[in-house]
Amino acid sequence: MTAPQDFRNAVPQNPPRRGSLECHHGHSPRQPSPAALNALNGHGDPGKFGRMFPFLPPLVVPDEALLDLARAMKDPDPGGAAGNNPEVPAGFTYLGQFIDHDITLDLTPQEVQREDPLATVNFRTPALDLDALYGPGPALAPYLYQRDPATGAMTPKLLVGRATASPDEAGGLVPDLPNDLPRSSAGRAIIGDERNDENLLVAQTHLAFIRFHNAVVDWVAERTPGLSAAELFDEARRLATWHYQWIVLFDFVERLTEPGLVRRIRREGRRFYRFRSRPYMPVEFSAAAYRLGHSMVREGYNHNRVFRFGPGALAPATLGLLFAFTAKSGAILGNLAAGAPAGAFPPVGPQASLPSNWVIDWRRYFDFGGNPDGVTVNPSRRIDPMLVPALHTLPGAPSEKMGNLAFLNLRRGVLLGLPSGQAVAAAMGVAPLDPQDIADAGPDGAAAAEHGLHRTTPLWYYILKEAELLREGRRLGPVGATILAETFLGLVHGDHRSFLWMRSNWTPELPRADPDTFTMTDLLNFVGDINPVG
């Protein structure tokens, strides 16, 4: 047992009472002051990461303490129903990953981040603009787009790939299906961001957005005949992007926080995520709050009628298999598969293409209402500090530390100089969690207390613990919800091509179940082909 350490430099020992002047951003009073006026320093370049709370001191924690805490963050019953979150279907876990790849891409080496976190470059535009889908557009990335077979001219539609016929669970055959990402002869996904081929669920989510854009092209062409190909592409992209932004704000964010929160912040104004003219990517969001998705991951899924739990199925869709049926992380090699050794790429062996029996059944990942054909929706796991065992032993890692995703997240927060959760709560005017409540809640709480981290707590872990203690793991608590909602709202509002900027009273136009909103199930229904395998 090591002696508890109190990292007291990370939070005031007597945090300001709620409602006091000191509770405002940066602990500054309401009237102008140098601290308040300088709060946006370092945020002027939209290509950089920045801080919501630039004047809060960083939390410094040694690796040994972080590793002890990370080890305790392993779900002891990853398949147990008690760890399920019935309010958030599992599809939102991978929609969240798709969104993440749309707004962030950090190629900065960790040693550079340690020297100057604010020099970390975001190589993705910090906007919900679907640039991971469209790339730089047809003129600069023609390889992403379909061509007219009669003329060879570019069309406004994105390429779609095919999944190859493969056996089903009853000895029959699932035929070829147009339900994969487009791929090169070497199997690589021909998409705007290769990270969307790192597991099959985010790959199928990316494909859903490809097909959504293509369906919108048809919808616009039918209602506005006579448009040129360029005009048709621009209008379809606008509509697809605005409906996507609506989904993110009102179906995704408000599902993970609380209904009406985005609208309330929009009405009252963002208090903490502020920028001069163009959005930056706050590290409190990218390295802490938005990593909530890691706690939502399941070890296995009911994927379609072939790969699911229960009698008659071939196998459940485990994380290992979902990573295997990709090119970036797995075994899809295109023409190279023929020359690969037979024992390579376990557990599935070399694959020339995606087998059609692995195409997704969307009814198992989003709630379409009712219980069609006896199909039940995979719930996500609760938003809490417990990560499934597979995320504690990442494949190919050179050491225990580097293979433990919980440790990597905690360490990244330290390298980026994130403040403690208690410091952020105090800056927001939110009553921080009681240290004893943290310490008493599970083996992770005991591990945190052993190192004094129940009093000054790493921000990522604090946000997960807040969700567990205050919201039963069903949604985020006040600190996490505020960071998430303000950031996403700011990213949309700061994009001069977004619906909030160009037409603030806009509402969805495409067919939908509820005239007042547009959801991910509306998008999938608009595309059709909900269950291609049958």
Short mmCIF file of C-alpha atoms in Angstrom, two decimals:
data_model
loop_
_atom_site.label_atom_id
_atom_site.label_comp_id
_atom_site.label_asym_id
_atom_site.label_seq_id
_atom_site.Cartn_x
_atom_site.Cartn_y
_atom_site.Cartn_z
CA MET A 1 0.00 0.00 0.00
CA THR A 2 1.47 3.33 -0.98
CA ALA A 3 0.77 6.38 1.09
CA PRO A 4 -2.13 8.47 -0.19
CA GLN A 5 -1.04 11.50 -2.15
CA ASP A 6 -3.09 14.68 -2.27
CA PHE A 7 -2.50 16.51 -5.53
CA ARG A 8 -3.78 19.72 -3.96
CA ASN A 9 -2.22 21.99 -6.55
CA ALA A 10 -5.08 21.03 -8.84
CA VAL A 11 -8.07 22.41 -6.93
CA PRO A 12 -8.64 25.20 -4.40
CA GLN A 13 -8.86 23.76 -0.89
CA ASN A 14 -11.81 26.03 -0.19
CA PRO A 15 -13.71 26.10 -3.47
CA PRO A 16 -16.02 29.09 -3.94
CA ARG A 17 -19.57 28.60 -2.85
CA ARG A 18 -22.17 28.17 -5.56
CA GLY A 19 -23.46 31.49 -6.79
CA SER A 20 -20.48 33.50 -5.52
CA LEU A 21 -18.57 35.85 -7.82
CA GLU A 22 -15.53 33.59 -7.70
CA CYS A 23 -17.49 30.78 -9.37
CA HIS A 24 -17.41 32.45 -12.78
CA HIS A 25 -15.09 31.33 -15.57
CA GLY A 26 -11.47 31.39 -14.47
CA HIS A 27 -12.55 32.43 -10.95
CA SER A 28 -12.78 36.00 -12.20
CA PRO A 29 -15.53 38.43 -11.19
CA ARG A 30 -18.28 39.48 -13.56
CA GLN A 31 -16.73 42.89 -14.34
CA PRO A 32 -13.94 43.11 -16.97
CA SER A 33 -10.47 42.18 -15.75
CA PRO A 34 -7.19 41.18 -17.39
CA ALA A 35 -7.88 37.55 -16.52
CA ALA A 36 -11.34 37.63 -18.08
CA LEU A 37 -10.20 39.50 -21.17
CA ASN A 38 -7.29 37.10 -21.70
CA ALA A 39 -9.43 34.00 -21.27
CA LEU A 40 -9.43 33.41 -25.02
CA ASN A 41 -5.64 33.60 -25.43
CA GLY A 42 -4.31 30.69 -27.46
CA HIS A 43 -7.67 30.05 -29.07
CA GLY A 44 -7.39 32.34 -32.05
CA ASP A 45 -6.14 29.69 -34.48
CA PRO A 46 -8.96 27.32 -35.45
CA GLY A 47 -6.38 24.72 -36.43
CA LYS A 48 -5.21 24.34 -32.84
CA PHE A 49 -6.42 22.67 -29.71
CA GLY A 50 -7.08 25.01 -26.80
CA ARG A 51 -8.52 25.20 -23.30
CA MET A 52 -11.92 26.07 -21.92
CA PHE A 53 -10.32 26.82 -18.56
CA PRO A 54 -6.86 28.19 -19.39
CA PHE A 55 -6.12 29.48 -15.88
CA LEU A 56 -6.86 26.32 -13.92
CA PRO A 57 -3.68 24.54 -12.77
CA PRO A 58 -2.88 21.16 -14.29
CA LEU A 59 -3.31 17.98 -12.29
CA VAL A 60 0.04 16.20 -12.01
CA VAL A 61 -0.17 12.49 -11.25
CA PRO A 62 2.63 9.89 -11.59
CA ASP A 63 2.15 7.00 -13.99
CA GLU A 64 2.14 4.46 -11.16
CA ALA A 65 -0.95 6.03 -9.58
CA LEU A 66 -2.67 6.28 -12.95
CA LEU A 67 -1.95 2.62 -13.69
CA ASP A 68 -3.35 1.52 -10.32
CA LEU A 69 -6.54 3.43 -11.04
CA ALA A 70 -6.71 2.14 -14.62
CA ARG A 71 -6.39 -1.47 -13.50
CA ALA A 72 -9.35 -0.99 -11.16
CA MET A 73 -11.47 0.37 -14.02
CA LYS A 74 -12.09 -3.11 -15.48
CA ASP A 75 -15.69 -4.26 -15.73
CA PRO A 76 -15.94 -7.47 -13.66
CA ASP A 77 -19.14 -8.57 -15.42
CA PRO A 78 -18.96 -7.22 -18.99
CA GLY A 79 -21.95 -9.22 -20.17
CA GLY A 80 -24.13 -8.56 -17.15
CA ALA A 81 -27.46 -6.82 -17.58
CA ALA A 82 -26.76 -4.57 -14.59
CA GLY A 83 -24.11 -2.77 -16.64
CA ASN A 84 -26.43 -2.02 -19.55
CA ASN A 85 -27.78 1.43 -20.33
CA PRO A 86 -31.23 0.85 -21.85
CA GLU A 87 -31.64 4.56 -22.64
CA VAL A 88 -28.78 4.64 -25.17
CA PRO A 89 -28.81 2.02 -27.95
CA ALA A 90 -25.38 0.70 -28.88
CA GLY A 91 -25.42 2.34 -32.30
CA PHE A 92 -24.79 5.70 -30.63
CA THR A 93 -21.42 4.42 -29.39
CA TYR A 94 -20.17 4.15 -32.97
CA LEU A 95 -22.05 7.18 -34.23
CA GLY A 96 -20.03 8.98 -31.56
CA GLN A 97 -16.82 7.55 -32.99
CA PHE A 98 -17.83 8.65 -36.48
CA ILE A 99 -18.53 12.16 -35.15
CA ASP A 100 -15.17 12.20 -33.36
CA HIS A 101 -13.36 11.43 -36.62
CA ASP A 102 -15.30 14.25 -38.29
CA ILE A 103 -14.06 16.89 -35.85
CA THR A 104 -10.64 15.79 -34.58
CA LEU A 105 -7.45 14.37 -36.03
CA ASP A 106 -4.34 14.77 -33.87
CA LEU A 107 -1.09 13.62 -35.49
CA THR A 108 1.14 15.46 -32.99
CA PRO A 109 3.66 13.17 -31.23
CA GLN A 110 3.10 12.84 -27.49
CA GLU A 111 6.51 14.33 -26.66
CA VAL A 112 5.52 17.51 -28.51
CA GLN A 113 2.19 17.59 -26.72
CA ARG A 114 4.06 17.38 -23.42
CA GLU A 115 6.25 20.35 -24.33
CA ASP A 116 3.43 22.55 -25.63
CA PRO A 117 -0.10 21.16 -25.54
CA LEU A 118 -1.54 24.25 -27.24
CA ALA A 119 0.71 23.65 -30.23
CA THR A 120 -1.13 20.41 -30.86
CA VAL A 121 -2.64 20.71 -34.32
CA ASN A 122 -6.13 19.52 -35.16
CA PHE A 123 -5.75 18.28 -38.73
CA ARG A 124 -9.53 17.91 -39.03
CA THR A 125 -11.72 21.00 -39.28
CA PRO A 126 -13.37 21.57 -35.87
CA ALA A 127 -16.83 21.61 -37.42
CA LEU A 128 -19.63 19.14 -37.96
CA ASP A 129 -19.23 19.45 -41.73
CA LEU A 130 -18.82 15.79 -42.74
CA ASP A 131 -15.38 16.41 -44.21
CA ALA A 132 -14.49 12.84 -43.17
CA LEU A 133 -17.20 11.80 -45.64
CA TYR A 134 -16.74 14.27 -48.50
CA GLY A 135 -13.00 14.87 -48.29
CA PRO A 136 -12.05 18.05 -50.18
CA GLY A 137 -14.92 17.48 -52.64
CA PRO A 138 -15.26 16.03 -56.15
CA ALA A 139 -12.76 18.37 -57.77
CA LEU A 140 -9.85 17.49 -55.46
CA ALA A 141 -10.87 13.97 -54.40
CA PRO A 142 -12.56 12.47 -57.49
CA TYR A 143 -11.64 8.96 -56.30
CA LEU A 144 -14.41 9.23 -53.67
CA TYR A 145 -17.17 9.81 -56.24
CA GLN A 146 -19.09 7.78 -58.79
CA ARG A 147 -18.72 8.31 -62.55
CA ASP A 148 -21.36 8.15 -65.22
CA PRO A 149 -20.72 4.85 -67.08
CA ALA A 150 -22.00 6.34 -70.34
CA THR A 151 -19.85 9.46 -70.37
CA GLY A 152 -17.18 8.95 -67.70
CA ALA A 153 -18.20 12.26 -66.14
CA MET A 154 -18.20 12.79 -62.39
CA THR A 155 -21.58 12.41 -60.68
CA PRO A 156 -22.74 14.00 -57.40
CA LYS A 157 -22.85 10.60 -55.67
CA LEU A 158 -20.25 8.94 -53.44
CA LEU A 159 -18.83 5.51 -54.23
CA VAL A 160 -20.28 2.41 -52.55
CA GLY A 161 -18.51 -0.94 -52.23
CA ARG A 162 -19.80 -4.50 -52.26
CA ALA A 163 -19.72 -7.31 -49.73
CA THR A 164 -19.03 -10.75 -51.19
CA ALA A 165 -21.46 -13.68 -51.01
CA SER A 166 -20.85 -15.85 -47.94
CA PRO A 167 -22.50 -18.67 -45.93
CA ASP A 168 -25.35 -18.01 -43.53
CA GLU A 169 -26.10 -19.77 -40.25
CA ALA A 170 -28.38 -22.39 -41.84
CA GLY A 171 -26.07 -23.65 -44.56
CA GLY A 172 -27.45 -21.27 -47.17
CA LEU A 173 -25.85 -18.26 -48.81
CA VAL A 174 -26.05 -14.54 -48.20
CA PRO A 175 -25.68 -13.03 -51.70
CA ASP A 176 -23.41 -10.18 -52.79
CA LEU A 177 -24.65 -6.95 -51.23
CA PRO A 178 -23.87 -3.27 -51.98
CA ASN A 179 -23.12 -2.75 -48.30
CA ASP A 180 -19.43 -2.10 -47.80
CA LEU A 181 -17.10 0.83 -48.09
CA PRO A 182 -15.48 1.25 -51.51
CA ARG A 183 -12.06 -0.39 -51.46
CA SER A 184 -8.81 -0.39 -53.43
CA SER A 185 -7.27 -3.50 -54.94
CA ALA A 186 -5.32 -3.85 -51.68
CA GLY A 187 -8.53 -3.71 -49.63
CA ARG A 188 -7.99 -0.21 -48.25
CA ALA A 189 -11.16 1.84 -47.76
CA ILE A 190 -11.47 4.68 -50.28
CA ILE A 191 -12.98 7.21 -47.88
CA GLY A 192 -12.17 10.65 -46.51
CA ASP A 193 -10.78 9.33 -43.21
CA GLU A 194 -9.26 5.85 -43.00
CA ARG A 195 -9.96 5.73 -39.26
CA ASN A 196 -13.58 4.98 -40.17
CA ASP A 197 -12.43 1.53 -41.26
CA GLU A 198 -10.81 0.61 -37.95
CA ASN A 199 -13.78 -1.44 -36.75
CA LEU A 200 -16.76 -2.80 -38.64
CA LEU A 201 -19.40 -0.82 -36.73
CA VAL A 202 -17.90 2.59 -37.47
CA ALA A 203 -17.28 1.41 -41.06
CA GLN A 204 -20.95 0.51 -41.48
CA THR A 205 -21.89 3.86 -39.90
CA HIS A 206 -19.71 5.65 -42.47
CA LEU A 207 -21.38 3.61 -45.21
CA ALA A 208 -24.81 4.67 -43.90
CA PHE A 209 -23.78 8.31 -44.35
CA ILE A 210 -22.45 7.62 -47.86
CA ARG A 211 -25.80 6.13 -48.78
CA PHE A 212 -27.62 8.94 -46.99
CA HIS A 213 -25.88 11.51 -49.18
CA ASN A 214 -26.71 9.49 -52.30
CA ALA A 215 -30.37 9.22 -51.27
CA VAL A 216 -30.48 12.97 -50.67
CA VAL A 217 -29.08 13.51 -54.20
CA ASP A 218 -32.01 11.54 -55.60
CA TRP A 219 -34.48 13.41 -53.38
CA VAL A 220 -33.19 16.81 -54.47
CA ALA A 221 -33.02 15.82 -58.16
CA GLU A 222 -36.65 14.71 -58.10
CA ARG A 223 -37.85 17.95 -56.52
CA THR A 224 -35.54 20.40 -58.30
CA PRO A 225 -35.00 19.19 -61.85
CA GLY A 226 -32.56 21.00 -64.09
CA LEU A 227 -29.73 21.43 -61.60
CA SER A 228 -26.20 20.93 -62.90
CA ALA A 229 -24.16 18.13 -61.32
CA ALA A 230 -22.23 20.68 -59.25
CA GLU A 231 -25.39 22.42 -58.07
CA LEU A 232 -26.99 19.10 -57.22
CA PHE A 233 -23.94 18.03 -55.20
CA ASP A 234 -23.81 21.33 -53.29
CA GLU A 235 -27.50 21.22 -52.38
CA ALA A 236 -27.38 17.54 -51.38
CA ARG A 237 -24.29 18.15 -49.25
CA ARG A 238 -25.96 21.11 -47.54
CA LEU A 239 -29.08 19.13 -46.73
CA ALA A 240 -27.19 16.03 -45.60
CA THR A 241 -24.85 18.08 -43.43
CA TRP A 242 -27.61 20.14 -41.79
CA HIS A 243 -29.64 17.03 -40.96
CA TYR A 244 -26.47 15.43 -39.55
CA GLN A 245 -25.85 18.51 -37.40
CA TRP A 246 -29.43 18.30 -36.15
CA ILE A 247 -28.95 14.62 -35.24
CA VAL A 248 -25.74 15.38 -33.35
CA LEU A 249 -27.25 18.20 -31.31
CA PHE A 250 -30.70 16.86 -30.57
CA ASP A 251 -30.56 13.06 -30.92
CA PHE A 252 -26.99 12.38 -29.79
CA VAL A 253 -25.95 15.14 -27.38
CA GLU A 254 -29.31 15.54 -25.67
CA ARG A 255 -29.59 11.75 -25.31
CA LEU A 256 -26.26 11.68 -23.47
CA THR A 257 -26.97 14.79 -21.39
CA GLU A 258 -30.61 15.79 -20.92
CA PRO A 259 -33.53 16.72 -23.17
CA GLY A 260 -33.68 20.44 -23.82
CA LEU A 261 -30.11 21.20 -22.68
CA VAL A 262 -28.82 22.26 -26.10
CA ARG A 263 -31.81 24.51 -26.65
CA ARG A 264 -31.38 26.06 -23.21
CA ILE A 265 -27.69 26.79 -23.76
CA ARG A 266 -28.50 28.19 -27.19
CA ARG A 267 -31.05 30.51 -25.60
CA GLU A 268 -28.95 31.56 -22.59
CA GLY A 269 -25.52 31.51 -24.22
CA ARG A 270 -22.38 29.42 -23.83
CA ARG A 271 -20.57 30.28 -20.61
CA PHE A 272 -17.36 28.29 -20.90
CA TYR A 273 -16.69 27.30 -24.51
CA ARG A 274 -16.05 30.71 -26.04
CA PHE A 275 -13.91 31.82 -28.97
CA ARG A 276 -13.22 35.04 -30.82
CA SER A 277 -14.45 34.11 -34.29
CA ARG A 278 -13.68 30.49 -35.20
CA PRO A 279 -13.98 27.40 -33.01
CA TYR A 280 -10.98 25.68 -31.49
CA MET A 281 -10.97 22.11 -30.12
CA PRO A 282 -10.98 22.22 -26.30
CA VAL A 283 -8.80 19.60 -24.65
CA GLU A 284 -11.30 19.33 -21.77
CA PHE A 285 -13.68 17.97 -24.43
CA SER A 286 -11.36 15.92 -26.66
CA ALA A 287 -9.23 14.36 -23.91
CA ALA A 288 -11.89 14.00 -21.20
CA ALA A 289 -15.62 14.52 -21.71
CA TYR A 290 -15.86 13.05 -25.21
CA ARG A 291 -13.98 9.91 -24.18
CA LEU A 292 -17.18 8.80 -22.47
CA GLY A 293 -17.72 6.50 -25.46
CA HIS A 294 -15.03 4.12 -24.23
CA SER A 295 -17.20 3.22 -21.24
CA MET A 296 -20.17 2.55 -23.56
CA VAL A 297 -18.42 -0.17 -25.59
CA ARG A 298 -19.68 -3.77 -25.29
CA GLU A 299 -17.48 -6.86 -25.65
CA GLY A 300 -20.01 -8.51 -27.96
CA TYR A 301 -23.09 -7.63 -29.99
CA ASN A 302 -26.10 -9.21 -31.63
CA HIS A 303 -25.04 -8.06 -35.10
CA ASN A 304 -27.41 -9.77 -37.54
CA ARG A 305 -29.22 -13.09 -37.82
CA VAL A 306 -25.95 -14.90 -38.62
CA PHE A 307 -23.69 -13.40 -35.96
CA ARG A 308 -25.44 -13.01 -32.64
CA PHE A 309 -25.83 -14.60 -29.24
CA GLY A 310 -28.13 -17.56 -28.88
CA PRO A 311 -28.87 -20.92 -30.51
CA GLY A 312 -28.67 -21.24 -34.27
CA ALA A 313 -26.17 -18.44 -34.77
CA LEU A 314 -22.57 -18.91 -35.91
CA ALA A 315 -21.09 -16.65 -33.19
CA PRO A 316 -21.69 -13.32 -31.48
CA ALA A 317 -19.98 -10.25 -32.93
CA THR A 318 -17.10 -9.82 -30.49
CA LEU A 319 -14.82 -6.79 -30.54
CA GLY A 320 -12.05 -8.99 -31.93
CA LEU A 321 -14.18 -10.02 -34.91
CA LEU A 322 -15.47 -6.50 -35.49
CA PHE A 323 -11.89 -5.27 -35.78
CA ALA A 324 -10.87 -8.25 -37.93
CA PHE A 325 -13.34 -7.46 -40.74
CA THR A 326 -11.67 -4.18 -41.68
CA ALA A 327 -8.60 -3.21 -43.66
CA LYS A 328 -7.09 -0.64 -41.29
CA SER A 329 -7.13 -2.88 -38.21
CA GLY A 330 -7.86 -6.33 -39.57
CA ALA A 331 -7.72 -8.89 -42.32
CA ILE A 332 -9.30 -7.36 -45.45
CA LEU A 333 -6.45 -7.36 -48.00
CA GLY A 334 -8.14 -7.21 -51.39
CA ASN A 335 -6.08 -8.97 -54.07
CA LEU A 336 -3.24 -9.46 -51.59
CA ALA A 337 -5.29 -12.01 -49.65
CA ALA A 338 -4.46 -14.71 -52.20
CA GLY A 339 -0.76 -14.45 -51.38
CA ALA A 340 -1.07 -14.17 -47.58
CA PRO A 341 -0.03 -17.12 -45.40
CA ALA A 342 -2.98 -19.26 -44.37
CA GLY A 343 -2.35 -18.71 -40.65
CA ALA A 344 -2.04 -14.94 -40.91
CA PHE A 345 -4.56 -12.49 -39.49
CA PRO A 346 -6.22 -14.57 -36.78
CA PRO A 347 -8.96 -15.25 -35.91
CA VAL A 348 -10.50 -15.00 -39.39
CA GLY A 349 -7.55 -15.39 -41.78
CA PRO A 350 -6.87 -13.22 -44.86
CA GLN A 351 -10.01 -11.78 -46.45
CA ALA A 352 -10.23 -10.40 -49.97
CA SER A 353 -13.35 -8.39 -49.07
CA LEU A 354 -16.03 -8.01 -46.46
CA PRO A 355 -18.20 -11.16 -46.36
CA SER A 356 -21.86 -10.34 -46.90
CA ASN A 357 -22.83 -12.23 -43.76
CA TRP A 358 -21.18 -9.43 -41.74
CA VAL A 359 -23.38 -6.61 -43.08
CA ILE A 360 -25.15 -4.87 -40.22
CA ASP A 361 -28.78 -5.26 -39.14
CA TRP A 362 -29.55 -1.70 -38.01
CA ARG A 363 -32.58 -2.85 -36.00
CA ARG A 364 -30.15 -4.31 -33.49
CA TYR A 365 -28.28 -1.02 -32.97
CA PHE A 366 -31.01 1.66 -33.02
CA ASP A 367 -34.56 1.64 -31.71
CA PHE A 368 -37.03 1.61 -34.60
CA GLY A 369 -39.96 1.04 -32.25
CA GLY A 370 -41.59 -2.20 -31.21
CA ASN A 371 -39.80 -5.50 -31.44
CA PRO A 372 -39.75 -6.43 -35.16
CA ASP A 373 -39.27 -10.17 -35.78
CA GLY A 374 -38.32 -10.63 -32.14
CA VAL A 375 -35.17 -8.55 -32.62
CA THR A 376 -33.95 -6.68 -29.55
CA VAL A 377 -31.69 -3.64 -29.55
CA ASN A 378 -28.16 -3.91 -28.18
CA PRO A 379 -27.93 -1.42 -25.32
CA SER A 380 -24.72 0.46 -24.74
CA ARG A 381 -22.91 -0.07 -21.45
CA ARG A 382 -23.47 2.45 -18.68
CA ILE A 383 -21.50 5.68 -18.63
CA ASP A 384 -19.27 4.91 -15.68
CA PRO A 385 -15.57 4.20 -15.02
CA MET A 386 -15.83 0.49 -15.92
CA LEU A 387 -14.33 -0.46 -19.31
CA VAL A 388 -14.77 -3.96 -20.74
CA PRO A 389 -11.73 -6.27 -20.36
CA ALA A 390 -10.94 -6.15 -24.10
CA LEU A 391 -10.09 -2.45 -23.74
CA HIS A 392 -7.56 -3.28 -21.01
CA THR A 393 -5.57 -5.55 -23.31
CA LEU A 394 -5.34 -3.80 -26.66
CA PRO A 395 -3.78 -6.05 -29.32
CA GLY A 396 -0.18 -5.44 -30.37
CA ALA A 397 0.66 -3.23 -27.38
CA PRO A 398 4.33 -3.40 -26.28
CA SER A 399 3.50 -3.28 -22.56
CA GLU A 400 0.65 -3.49 -20.06
CA LYS A 401 0.51 0.30 -19.85
CA MET A 402 0.31 0.82 -23.58
CA GLY A 403 -2.34 -1.88 -23.89
CA ASN A 404 -4.65 -0.43 -21.24
CA LEU A 405 -6.99 2.15 -22.77
CA ALA A 406 -8.00 3.49 -19.35
CA PHE A 407 -4.34 4.21 -18.55
CA LEU A 408 -3.74 5.79 -21.95
CA ASN A 409 -6.69 8.13 -21.44
CA LEU A 410 -5.63 9.07 -17.91
CA ARG A 411 -2.03 9.66 -18.98
CA ARG A 412 -3.08 11.73 -21.97
CA GLY A 413 -4.99 14.03 -19.62
CA VAL A 414 -1.85 14.56 -17.55
CA LEU A 415 0.33 15.16 -20.62
CA LEU A 416 -2.13 17.77 -21.89
CA GLY A 417 -2.21 19.53 -18.52
CA LEU A 418 -5.89 18.97 -17.79
CA PRO A 419 -7.13 20.31 -14.46
CA SER A 420 -8.88 18.12 -11.90
CA GLY A 421 -12.58 17.46 -12.13
CA GLN A 422 -13.10 19.31 -8.86
CA ALA A 423 -11.34 22.40 -10.24
CA VAL A 424 -13.54 22.42 -13.33
CA ALA A 425 -16.67 21.91 -11.24
CA ALA A 426 -15.72 24.85 -9.02
CA ALA A 427 -15.03 27.03 -12.06
CA MET A 428 -18.48 26.14 -13.39
CA GLY A 429 -20.17 26.87 -10.08
CA VAL A 430 -21.15 23.21 -9.72
CA ALA A 431 -20.97 21.48 -6.34
CA PRO A 432 -18.12 18.94 -6.72
CA LEU A 433 -18.57 15.29 -5.89
CA ASP A 434 -18.00 14.38 -2.26
CA PRO A 435 -14.56 12.72 -2.00
CA GLN A 436 -15.94 10.01 0.26
CA ASP A 437 -18.66 9.19 -2.27
CA ILE A 438 -15.94 8.65 -4.89
CA ALA A 439 -13.85 6.54 -2.54
CA ASP A 440 -16.75 4.34 -1.44
CA ALA A 441 -18.07 3.57 -4.94
CA GLY A 442 -16.44 0.41 -6.24
CA PRO A 443 -12.87 -0.86 -6.52
CA ASP A 444 -11.99 2.04 -8.78
CA GLY A 445 -13.03 4.48 -6.05
CA ALA A 446 -10.84 2.63 -3.55
CA ALA A 447 -7.90 2.78 -5.98
CA ALA A 448 -8.47 6.50 -6.48
CA ALA A 449 -8.56 7.09 -2.72
CA GLU A 450 -5.32 5.17 -2.22
CA HIS A 451 -3.54 7.88 -4.19
CA GLY A 452 -5.59 10.87 -3.02
CA LEU A 453 -7.35 11.01 -6.37
CA HIS A 454 -10.78 11.04 -4.74
CA ARG A 455 -10.02 14.64 -3.67
CA THR A 456 -8.27 15.83 -6.82
CA THR A 457 -9.51 13.61 -9.61
CA PRO A 458 -8.41 13.24 -13.25
CA LEU A 459 -11.04 14.99 -15.35
CA TRP A 460 -11.92 12.02 -17.60
CA TYR A 461 -12.39 9.71 -14.63
CA TYR A 462 -14.28 12.41 -12.70
CA ILE A 463 -16.78 12.86 -15.54
CA LEU A 464 -17.42 9.11 -15.69
CA LYS A 465 -17.74 8.91 -11.90
CA GLU A 466 -20.10 11.89 -11.91
CA ALA A 467 -22.34 10.08 -14.40
CA GLU A 468 -22.28 6.96 -12.25
CA LEU A 469 -22.98 8.66 -8.92
CA LEU A 470 -25.45 11.34 -10.03
CA ARG A 471 -27.17 9.79 -13.08
CA GLU A 472 -26.90 6.02 -12.48
CA GLY A 473 -24.67 5.79 -15.55
CA ARG A 474 -27.57 6.58 -17.88
CA ARG A 475 -26.30 10.02 -18.91
CA LEU A 476 -23.65 12.57 -18.02
CA GLY A 477 -23.61 14.64 -14.86
CA PRO A 478 -23.41 18.46 -14.83
CA VAL A 479 -19.68 18.90 -15.57
CA GLY A 480 -19.57 16.36 -18.40
CA ALA A 481 -22.91 17.43 -19.84
CA THR A 482 -21.94 21.11 -19.90
CA ILE A 483 -18.61 20.46 -21.64
CA LEU A 484 -20.23 18.16 -24.19
CA ALA A 485 -23.25 20.33 -24.99
CA GLU A 486 -21.41 23.68 -25.08
CA THR A 487 -18.67 22.29 -27.31
CA PHE A 488 -20.98 20.72 -29.88
CA LEU A 489 -23.24 23.74 -29.94
CA GLY A 490 -20.23 26.02 -30.37
CA LEU A 491 -18.78 23.88 -33.16
CA VAL A 492 -22.03 24.13 -35.11
CA HIS A 493 -22.62 27.80 -34.39
CA GLY A 494 -19.03 28.69 -35.27
CA ASP A 495 -19.28 27.04 -38.70
CA HIS A 496 -20.40 29.73 -41.13
CA ARG A 497 -22.00 27.10 -43.38
CA SER A 498 -24.02 25.43 -40.61
CA PHE A 499 -27.77 25.73 -40.23
CA LEU A 500 -27.35 27.69 -36.99
CA TRP A 501 -25.26 30.32 -38.78
CA MET A 502 -27.04 30.50 -42.14
CA ARG A 503 -30.65 29.88 -41.12
CA SER A 504 -31.06 29.83 -37.35
CA ASN A 505 -34.76 28.96 -37.49
CA TRP A 506 -34.24 26.04 -39.88
CA THR A 507 -35.96 22.74 -39.13
CA PRO A 508 -35.45 19.40 -40.89
CA GLU A 509 -36.91 19.00 -44.37
CA LEU A 510 -36.48 15.31 -45.13
CA PRO A 511 -39.17 12.70 -44.32
CA ARG A 512 -39.28 11.88 -40.61
CA ALA A 513 -41.50 10.27 -38.01
CA ASP A 514 -41.83 13.39 -35.84
CA PRO A 515 -42.24 16.69 -37.72
CA ASP A 516 -40.40 18.54 -34.95
CA THR A 517 -37.12 16.64 -35.16
CA PHE A 518 -34.89 14.32 -37.19
CA THR A 519 -33.18 11.30 -35.63
CA MET A 520 -30.68 8.64 -36.58
CA THR A 521 -33.53 6.20 -37.15
CA ASP A 522 -35.12 8.74 -39.51
CA LEU A 523 -31.84 8.87 -41.43
CA LEU A 524 -31.65 5.09 -41.69
CA ASN A 525 -35.30 4.83 -42.70
CA PHE A 526 -34.70 7.45 -45.40
CA VAL A 527 -31.79 5.39 -46.75
CA GLY A 528 -33.75 2.13 -46.48
CA ASP A 529 -32.09 -1.29 -46.50
CA ILE A 530 -32.32 -1.55 -42.72
CA ASN A 531 -31.64 -5.29 -42.63
CA PRO A 532 -29.86 -6.33 -45.85
CA VAL A 533 -28.99 -9.85 -44.67
CA GLY A 534 -32.65 -10.55 -43.90
#
